[in-house]
Amino acid sequence: MFQLPVSNMENSGTKKLESKLKDNNIDKMPDEDLMEACKSFETYFVEQVIKAMRKTVPNSEEENDYMNYFGDMLYQKYSENITESGELGIAQMLYESMKRS
């Protein structure tokens, strides 16, 4: 049976943040890199929340692997848009917290 590729976003936010924090001292990290890592983490977090919310809705019998795959892509894009809007502010709070410590 044909398998669809899994969304890379699921781990990319945490991996990006983890690699940046391991490779650099936060105090020496450029502000842009730290903020980008924080935004990646917020995007990952929001995507996980959206996926958890989606699981609470009963599945239609018409859903298949393709619909799930494109649904994941849609959730990823929603997450990116929410993060870029700055309305939640998780990335900003995380950034400020890391800069203080």
Coordinates of C-alpha atoms in Angstrom, one line a residue:
M1 CA 0.0 0.0 0.0
F2 CA 1.2 3.5 -0.8
Q3 CA 2.3 5.5 2.2
L4 CA 2.2 9.3 2.3
P5 CA 5.2 11.2 3.7
V6 CA 4.7 12.4 7.2
S7 CA 4.8 16.1 7.9
N8 CA 8.3 17.3 8.8
M9 CA 6.9 20.2 10.9
E10 CA 6.0 17.8 13.7
N11 CA 9.7 17.7 14.9
S12 CA 11.3 20.6 13.0
G13 CA 10.3 23.3 15.5
T14 CA 11.7 21.5 18.5
K15 CA 14.8 20.2 16.6
K16 CA 15.6 23.7 15.3
L17 CA 15.3 25.2 18.8
E18 CA 17.3 22.3 20.4
S19 CA 20.1 22.5 17.9
K20 CA 20.4 26.3 18.2
L21 CA 20.5 26.1 22.0
K22 CA 23.0 23.2 22.0
D23 CA 25.4 24.8 19.5
N24 CA 25.4 28.3 21.1
N25 CA 25.3 30.0 24.4
I26 CA 22.1 32.0 24.5
D27 CA 23.9 35.1 25.5
K28 CA 26.1 34.9 22.4
M29 CA 23.3 33.9 20.0
P30 CA 22.2 36.6 17.6
D31 CA 18.8 38.0 18.5
E32 CA 17.4 37.1 15.1
D33 CA 18.4 33.4 15.5
L34 CA 17.0 33.2 18.9
M35 CA 13.7 34.7 17.8
E36 CA 13.5 32.4 14.8
A37 CA 14.0 29.4 17.1
C38 CA 11.3 30.7 19.4
K39 CA 8.9 31.2 16.5
S40 CA 9.6 27.7 15.3
F41 CA 8.8 26.3 18.7
E42 CA 5.5 28.4 18.9
T43 CA 4.6 27.1 15.4
Y44 CA 5.2 23.5 16.5
F45 CA 3.2 24.0 19.8
V46 CA 0.2 25.6 18.0
E47 CA 0.2 22.8 15.4
Q48 CA 0.1 20.2 18.2
V49 CA -2.8 22.0 19.8
I50 CA -4.7 22.2 16.5
K51 CA -4.1 18.4 15.9
A52 CA -5.4 17.6 19.4
M53 CA -8.5 19.7 18.8
R54 CA -9.1 17.9 15.5
K55 CA -9.0 14.6 17.3
T56 CA -12.1 15.6 19.3
V57 CA -14.2 15.9 16.2
P58 CA -15.7 12.6 15.0
N59 CA -14.1 11.2 11.8
S60 CA -16.1 11.0 8.6
E61 CA -16.1 7.6 6.9
E62 CA -15.1 9.3 3.7
E63 CA -11.7 10.4 5.2
N64 CA -8.6 8.7 3.8
D65 CA -4.8 9.0 4.0
Y66 CA -4.8 11.7 1.4
M67 CA -7.3 13.8 3.3
N68 CA -5.3 13.3 6.5
Y69 CA -2.1 14.3 4.8
F70 CA -3.5 17.5 3.3
G71 CA -5.2 18.2 6.6
D72 CA -1.8 18.1 8.3
M73 CA -0.4 20.5 5.7
L74 CA -3.4 22.8 6.4
Y75 CA -2.8 22.7 10.1
Q76 CA 0.9 23.4 9.6
K77 CA 0.0 26.5 7.5
Y78 CA -2.5 27.6 10.1
S79 CA 0.2 27.3 12.8
E80 CA 2.7 29.3 10.7
N81 CA 0.1 32.1 10.1
I82 CA -0.9 32.2 13.8
T83 CA 2.7 32.5 14.8
E84 CA 3.5 35.2 12.2
S85 CA 0.5 37.2 13.4
G86 CA 2.0 37.4 16.8
E87 CA -1.4 37.4 18.5
L88 CA -0.6 34.5 20.9
G89 CA 2.8 36.0 21.8
I90 CA 4.3 32.7 22.9
A91 CA 7.5 33.2 20.8
Q92 CA 7.9 36.7 22.2
M93 CA 7.5 35.6 25.8
L94 CA 9.9 32.7 25.3
Y95 CA 12.4 35.0 23.7
E96 CA 12.2 37.6 26.5
S97 CA 12.5 34.9 29.1
M98 CA 15.6 33.4 27.5
K99 CA 17.2 36.8 27.1
R100 CA 16.7 37.6 30.8
S101 CA 18.3 34.4 32.0

